XYZ file of N, CA and C in Angstrom:
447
model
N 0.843 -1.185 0.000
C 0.000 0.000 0.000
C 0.882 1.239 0.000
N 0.488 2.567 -0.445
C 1.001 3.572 -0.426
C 0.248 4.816 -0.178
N 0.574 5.168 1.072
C -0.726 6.166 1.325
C 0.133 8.129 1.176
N -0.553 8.653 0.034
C -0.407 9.870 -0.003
C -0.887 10.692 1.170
N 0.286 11.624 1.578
C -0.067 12.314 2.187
C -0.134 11.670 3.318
N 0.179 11.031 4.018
C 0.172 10.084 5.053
C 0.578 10.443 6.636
N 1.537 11.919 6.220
C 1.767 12.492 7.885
C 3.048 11.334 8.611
N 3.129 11.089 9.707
C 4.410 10.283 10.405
C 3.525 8.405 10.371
N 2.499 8.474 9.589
C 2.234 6.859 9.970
C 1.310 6.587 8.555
N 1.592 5.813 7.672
C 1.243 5.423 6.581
C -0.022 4.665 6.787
N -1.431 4.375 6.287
C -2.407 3.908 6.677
C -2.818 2.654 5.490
N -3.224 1.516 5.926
C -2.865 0.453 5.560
C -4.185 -0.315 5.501
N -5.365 -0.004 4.699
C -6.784 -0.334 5.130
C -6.583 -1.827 4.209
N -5.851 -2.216 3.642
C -5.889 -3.434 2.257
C -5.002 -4.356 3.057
N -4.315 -3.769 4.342
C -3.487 -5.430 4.860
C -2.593 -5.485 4.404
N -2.017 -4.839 3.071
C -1.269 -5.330 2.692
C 0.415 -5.929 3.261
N 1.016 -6.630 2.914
C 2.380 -6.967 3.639
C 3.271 -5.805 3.626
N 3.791 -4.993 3.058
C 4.264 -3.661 2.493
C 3.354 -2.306 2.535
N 3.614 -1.574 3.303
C 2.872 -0.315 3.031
C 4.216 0.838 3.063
N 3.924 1.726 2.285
C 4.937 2.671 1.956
C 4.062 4.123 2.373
N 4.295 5.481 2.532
C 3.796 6.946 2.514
C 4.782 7.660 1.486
N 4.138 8.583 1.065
C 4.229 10.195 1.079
C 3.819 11.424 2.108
N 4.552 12.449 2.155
C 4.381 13.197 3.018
C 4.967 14.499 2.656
N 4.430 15.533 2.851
C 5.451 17.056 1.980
C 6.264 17.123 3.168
N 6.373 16.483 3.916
C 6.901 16.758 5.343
C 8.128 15.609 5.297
N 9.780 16.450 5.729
C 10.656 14.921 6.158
C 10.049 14.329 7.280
N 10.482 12.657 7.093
C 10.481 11.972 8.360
C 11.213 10.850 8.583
N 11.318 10.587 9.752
C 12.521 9.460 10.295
C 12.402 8.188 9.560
N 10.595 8.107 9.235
C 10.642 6.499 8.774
C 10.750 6.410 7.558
N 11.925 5.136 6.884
C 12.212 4.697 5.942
C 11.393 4.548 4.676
N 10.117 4.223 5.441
C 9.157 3.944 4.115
C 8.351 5.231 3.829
N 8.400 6.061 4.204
C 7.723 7.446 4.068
C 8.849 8.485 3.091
N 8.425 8.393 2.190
C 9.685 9.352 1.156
C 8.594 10.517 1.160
N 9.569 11.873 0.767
C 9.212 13.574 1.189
C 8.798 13.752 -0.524
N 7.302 14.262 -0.524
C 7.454 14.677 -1.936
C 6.100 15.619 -2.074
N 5.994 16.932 -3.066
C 4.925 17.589 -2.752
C 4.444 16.952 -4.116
N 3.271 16.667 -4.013
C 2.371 16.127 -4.873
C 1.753 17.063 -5.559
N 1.474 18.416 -5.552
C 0.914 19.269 -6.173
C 2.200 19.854 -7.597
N 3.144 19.220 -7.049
C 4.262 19.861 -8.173
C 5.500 19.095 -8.375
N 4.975 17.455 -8.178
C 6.251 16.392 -8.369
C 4.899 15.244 -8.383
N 6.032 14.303 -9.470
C 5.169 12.850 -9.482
C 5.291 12.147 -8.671
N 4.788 11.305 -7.824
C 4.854 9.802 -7.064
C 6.070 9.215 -7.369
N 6.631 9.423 -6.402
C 8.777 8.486 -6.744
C 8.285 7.237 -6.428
N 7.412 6.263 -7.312
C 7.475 5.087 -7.624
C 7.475 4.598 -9.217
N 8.149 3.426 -9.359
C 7.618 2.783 -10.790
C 6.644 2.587 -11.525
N 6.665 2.838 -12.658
C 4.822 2.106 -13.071
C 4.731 1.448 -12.748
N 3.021 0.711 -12.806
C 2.546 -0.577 -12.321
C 4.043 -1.063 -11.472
N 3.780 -0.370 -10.004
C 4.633 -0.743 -8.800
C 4.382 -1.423 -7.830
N 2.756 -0.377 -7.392
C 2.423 -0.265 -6.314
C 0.572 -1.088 -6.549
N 0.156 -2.305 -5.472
C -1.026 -2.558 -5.765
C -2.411 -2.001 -5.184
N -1.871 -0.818 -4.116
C -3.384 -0.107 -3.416
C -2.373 1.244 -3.208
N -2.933 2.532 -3.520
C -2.827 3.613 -2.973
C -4.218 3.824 -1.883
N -3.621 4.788 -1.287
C -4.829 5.551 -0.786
C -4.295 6.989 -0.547
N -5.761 7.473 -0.233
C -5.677 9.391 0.416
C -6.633 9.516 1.225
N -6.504 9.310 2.361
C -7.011 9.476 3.223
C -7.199 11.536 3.601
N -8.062 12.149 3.417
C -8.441 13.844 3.971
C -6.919 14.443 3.188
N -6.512 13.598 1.756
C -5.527 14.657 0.847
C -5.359 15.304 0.269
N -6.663 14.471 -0.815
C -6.772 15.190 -2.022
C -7.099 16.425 -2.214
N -8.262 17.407 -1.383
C -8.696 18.011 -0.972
C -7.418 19.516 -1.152
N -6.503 19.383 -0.697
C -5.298 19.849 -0.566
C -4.959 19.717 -1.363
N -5.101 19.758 -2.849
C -4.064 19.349 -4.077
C -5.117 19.854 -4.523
N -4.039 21.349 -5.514
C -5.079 22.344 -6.239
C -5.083 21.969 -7.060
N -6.319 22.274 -8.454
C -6.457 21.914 -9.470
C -6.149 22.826 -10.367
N -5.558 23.900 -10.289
C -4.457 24.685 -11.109
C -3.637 25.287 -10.278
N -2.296 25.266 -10.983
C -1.305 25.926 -10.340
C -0.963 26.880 -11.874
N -0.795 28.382 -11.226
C -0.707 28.997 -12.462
C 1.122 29.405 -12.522
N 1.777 29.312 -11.539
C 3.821 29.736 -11.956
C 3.896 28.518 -11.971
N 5.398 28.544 -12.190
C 5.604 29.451 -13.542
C 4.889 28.702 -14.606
N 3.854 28.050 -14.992
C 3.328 28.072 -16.248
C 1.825 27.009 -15.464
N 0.668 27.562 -16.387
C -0.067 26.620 -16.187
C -0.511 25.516 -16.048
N -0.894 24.932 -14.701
C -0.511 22.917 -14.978
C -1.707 22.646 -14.030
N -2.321 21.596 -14.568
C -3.705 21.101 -13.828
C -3.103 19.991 -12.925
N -2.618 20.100 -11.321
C -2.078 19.163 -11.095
C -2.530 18.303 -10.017
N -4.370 18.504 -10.143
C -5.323 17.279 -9.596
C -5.199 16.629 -10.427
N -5.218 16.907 -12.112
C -5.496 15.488 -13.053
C -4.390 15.030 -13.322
N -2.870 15.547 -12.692
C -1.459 15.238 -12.996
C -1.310 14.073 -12.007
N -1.978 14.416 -10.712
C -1.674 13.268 -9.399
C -2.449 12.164 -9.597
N -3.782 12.609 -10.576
C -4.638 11.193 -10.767
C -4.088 10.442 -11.855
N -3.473 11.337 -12.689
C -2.245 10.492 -13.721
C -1.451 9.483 -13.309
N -0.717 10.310 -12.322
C 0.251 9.156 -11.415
C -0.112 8.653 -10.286
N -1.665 8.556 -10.287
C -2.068 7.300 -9.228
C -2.113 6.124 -10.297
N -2.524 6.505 -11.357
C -2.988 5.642 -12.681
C -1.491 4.704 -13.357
N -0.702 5.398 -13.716
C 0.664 5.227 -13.572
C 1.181 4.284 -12.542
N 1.407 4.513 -11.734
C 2.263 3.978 -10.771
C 0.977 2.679 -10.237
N -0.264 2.607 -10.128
C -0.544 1.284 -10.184
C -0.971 0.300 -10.984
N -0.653 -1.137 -10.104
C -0.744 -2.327 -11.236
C -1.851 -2.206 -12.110
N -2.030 -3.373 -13.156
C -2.966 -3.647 -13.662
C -4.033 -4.320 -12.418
N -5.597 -3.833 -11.771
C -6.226 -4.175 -11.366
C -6.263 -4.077 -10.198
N -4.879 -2.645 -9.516
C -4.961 -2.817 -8.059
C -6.155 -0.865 -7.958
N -5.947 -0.337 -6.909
C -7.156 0.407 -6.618
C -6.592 1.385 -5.350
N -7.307 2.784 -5.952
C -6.959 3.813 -5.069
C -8.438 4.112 -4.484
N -8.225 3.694 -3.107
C -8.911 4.673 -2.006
C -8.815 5.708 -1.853
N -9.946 6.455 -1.748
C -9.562 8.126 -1.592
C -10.588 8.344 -0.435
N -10.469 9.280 0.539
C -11.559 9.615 1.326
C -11.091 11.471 1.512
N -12.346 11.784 1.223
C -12.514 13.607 1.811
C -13.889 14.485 1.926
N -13.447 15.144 2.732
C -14.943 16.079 3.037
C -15.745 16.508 1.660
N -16.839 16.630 1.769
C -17.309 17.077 0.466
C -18.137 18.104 0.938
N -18.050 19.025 -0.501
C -19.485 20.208 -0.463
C -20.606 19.390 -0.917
N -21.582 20.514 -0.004
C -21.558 21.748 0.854
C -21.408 21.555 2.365
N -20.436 20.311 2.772
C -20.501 20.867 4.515
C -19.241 21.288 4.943
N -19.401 22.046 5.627
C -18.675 23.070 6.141
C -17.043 22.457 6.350
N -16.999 20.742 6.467
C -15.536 20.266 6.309
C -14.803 20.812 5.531
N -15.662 20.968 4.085
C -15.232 21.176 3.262
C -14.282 22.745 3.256
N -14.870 23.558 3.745
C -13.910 24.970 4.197
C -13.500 25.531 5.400
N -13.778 24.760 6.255
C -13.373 24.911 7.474
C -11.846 25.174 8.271
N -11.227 24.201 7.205
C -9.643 24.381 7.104
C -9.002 25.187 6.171
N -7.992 25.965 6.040
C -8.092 27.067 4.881
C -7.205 26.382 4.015
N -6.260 25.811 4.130
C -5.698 24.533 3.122
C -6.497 23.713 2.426
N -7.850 23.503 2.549
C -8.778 22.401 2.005
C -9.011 23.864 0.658
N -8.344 23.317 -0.676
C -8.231 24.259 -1.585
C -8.730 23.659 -3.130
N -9.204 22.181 -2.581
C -9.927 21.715 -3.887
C -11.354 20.975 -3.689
N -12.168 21.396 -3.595
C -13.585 21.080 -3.097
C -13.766 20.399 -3.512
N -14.578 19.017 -3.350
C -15.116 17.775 -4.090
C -16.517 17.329 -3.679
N -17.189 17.362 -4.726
C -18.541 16.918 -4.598
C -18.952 15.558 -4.706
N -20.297 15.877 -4.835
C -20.859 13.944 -5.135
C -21.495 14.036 -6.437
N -21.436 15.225 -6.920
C -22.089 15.285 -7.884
C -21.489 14.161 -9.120
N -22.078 14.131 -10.280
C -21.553 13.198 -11.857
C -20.159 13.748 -12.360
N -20.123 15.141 -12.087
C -18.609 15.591 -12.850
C -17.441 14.961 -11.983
N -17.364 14.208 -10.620
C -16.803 13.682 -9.782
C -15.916 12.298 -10.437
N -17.307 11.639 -10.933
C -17.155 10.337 -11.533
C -16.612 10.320 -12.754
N -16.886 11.659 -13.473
C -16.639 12.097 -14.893
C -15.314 12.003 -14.988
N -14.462 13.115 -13.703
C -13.216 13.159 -13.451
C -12.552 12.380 -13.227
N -12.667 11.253 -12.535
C -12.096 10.397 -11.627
C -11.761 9.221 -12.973
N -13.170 8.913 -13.381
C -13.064 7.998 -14.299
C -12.297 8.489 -16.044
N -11.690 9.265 -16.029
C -11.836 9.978 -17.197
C -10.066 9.536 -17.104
N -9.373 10.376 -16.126
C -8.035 10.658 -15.832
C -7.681 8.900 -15.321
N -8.483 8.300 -15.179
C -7.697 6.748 -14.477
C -7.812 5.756 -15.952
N -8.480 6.432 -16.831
C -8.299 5.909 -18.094
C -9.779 4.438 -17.702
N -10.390 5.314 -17.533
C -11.585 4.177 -17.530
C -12.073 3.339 -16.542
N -11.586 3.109 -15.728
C -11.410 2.254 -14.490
C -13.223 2.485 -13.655
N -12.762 1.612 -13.144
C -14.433 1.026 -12.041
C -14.268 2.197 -10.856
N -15.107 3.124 -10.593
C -15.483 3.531 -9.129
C -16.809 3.583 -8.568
N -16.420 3.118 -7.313
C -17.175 2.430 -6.329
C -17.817 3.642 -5.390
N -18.552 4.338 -5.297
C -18.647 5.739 -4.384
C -19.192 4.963 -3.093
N -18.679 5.349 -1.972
C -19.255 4.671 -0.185
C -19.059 5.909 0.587
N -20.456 6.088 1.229
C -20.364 7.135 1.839
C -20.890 6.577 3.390
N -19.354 6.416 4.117
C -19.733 6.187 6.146
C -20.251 7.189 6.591
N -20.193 8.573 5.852
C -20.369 9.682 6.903
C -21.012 10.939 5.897
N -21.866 11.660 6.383
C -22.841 12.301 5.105
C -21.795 13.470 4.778
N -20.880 13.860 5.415
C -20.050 15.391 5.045
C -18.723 15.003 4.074
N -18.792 13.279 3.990
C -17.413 13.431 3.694
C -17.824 11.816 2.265
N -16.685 11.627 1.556
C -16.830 11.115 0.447
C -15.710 9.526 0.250
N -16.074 8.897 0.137
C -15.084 7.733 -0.078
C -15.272 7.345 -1.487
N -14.096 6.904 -2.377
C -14.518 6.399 -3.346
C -13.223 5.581 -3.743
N -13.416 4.470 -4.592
C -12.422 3.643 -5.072
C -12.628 3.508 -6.381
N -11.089 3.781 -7.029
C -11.121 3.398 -8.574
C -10.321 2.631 -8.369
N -10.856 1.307 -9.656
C -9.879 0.750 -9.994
C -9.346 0.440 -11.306
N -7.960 0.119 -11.381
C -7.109 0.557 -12.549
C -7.248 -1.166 -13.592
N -7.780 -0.530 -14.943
C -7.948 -1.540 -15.629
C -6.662 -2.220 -16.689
């Protein structure tokens, strides 16, 4: 597993034997490599890794950055979730959604995500086709899984 954005403890909902992080933040542990995702790719191989997740990340990853040149780099990170996993493994994502107030409550939460169809439009569009699963535990906030075909 490889959980973006992961903070000092990588989160591991698939079991897997291996779990790895990202974090814009250094840290002591080995499997947690430093990388800002809004303006660098995932330092893994293609078809590497068999579960990502983002646990309250994505949210935080703007969907334009305008210096020095224009770059859409929500559909750049869903590139290289797409990228970097296998054939048939699957990114968990979980985040607050509009309109509840999760959603702006934090002033870093700088990419709003709905439940609306353009969600699925997006998601499924940039993963190159793939299956998502929308599960919602909690009414303010959004879970969804694609998986990579």
């Amino acid at each position: 597993t490889l959980d973006l954005g992961c903070g000092d403890v990588p989160r591991n909902p698939f079991k897997a034997d291996l779990h790895y992080g990202i974090d814009i933040r250094d840290s002591s542990n080995p499997n947690i490599a430093r990388a800002d995702l809004a303006q660098e790719g995932i330092p893994h191989g293609d078809a590497s890794i068999n579960y990502i997740t983002a646990f309250d990340f994505i949210e935080h990853v703007p969907r334009v950055v305008y210096l020095p040149q224009i770059r859409y780099s929500f559909i750049e990170l869903m590139n290289e979730v797409y990228r970097v996993l296998t054939p048939g493994g699957l990114f968990l994502a979980q985040t607050p959604v509009y309109p509840f107030s999760a959603c702006f409550t934090d002033p870093t939460h700088i990419n709003p995500i709905t439940r609306e169809p353009s969600l699925n439009i997006l998601m499924t569009s940039v993963s190159g086709g793939g299956c998502m699963d929308l599960k919602e535990p909690l009414r303010w906030r959004v879970r969804f899984v694609i998986q990579h075909t």
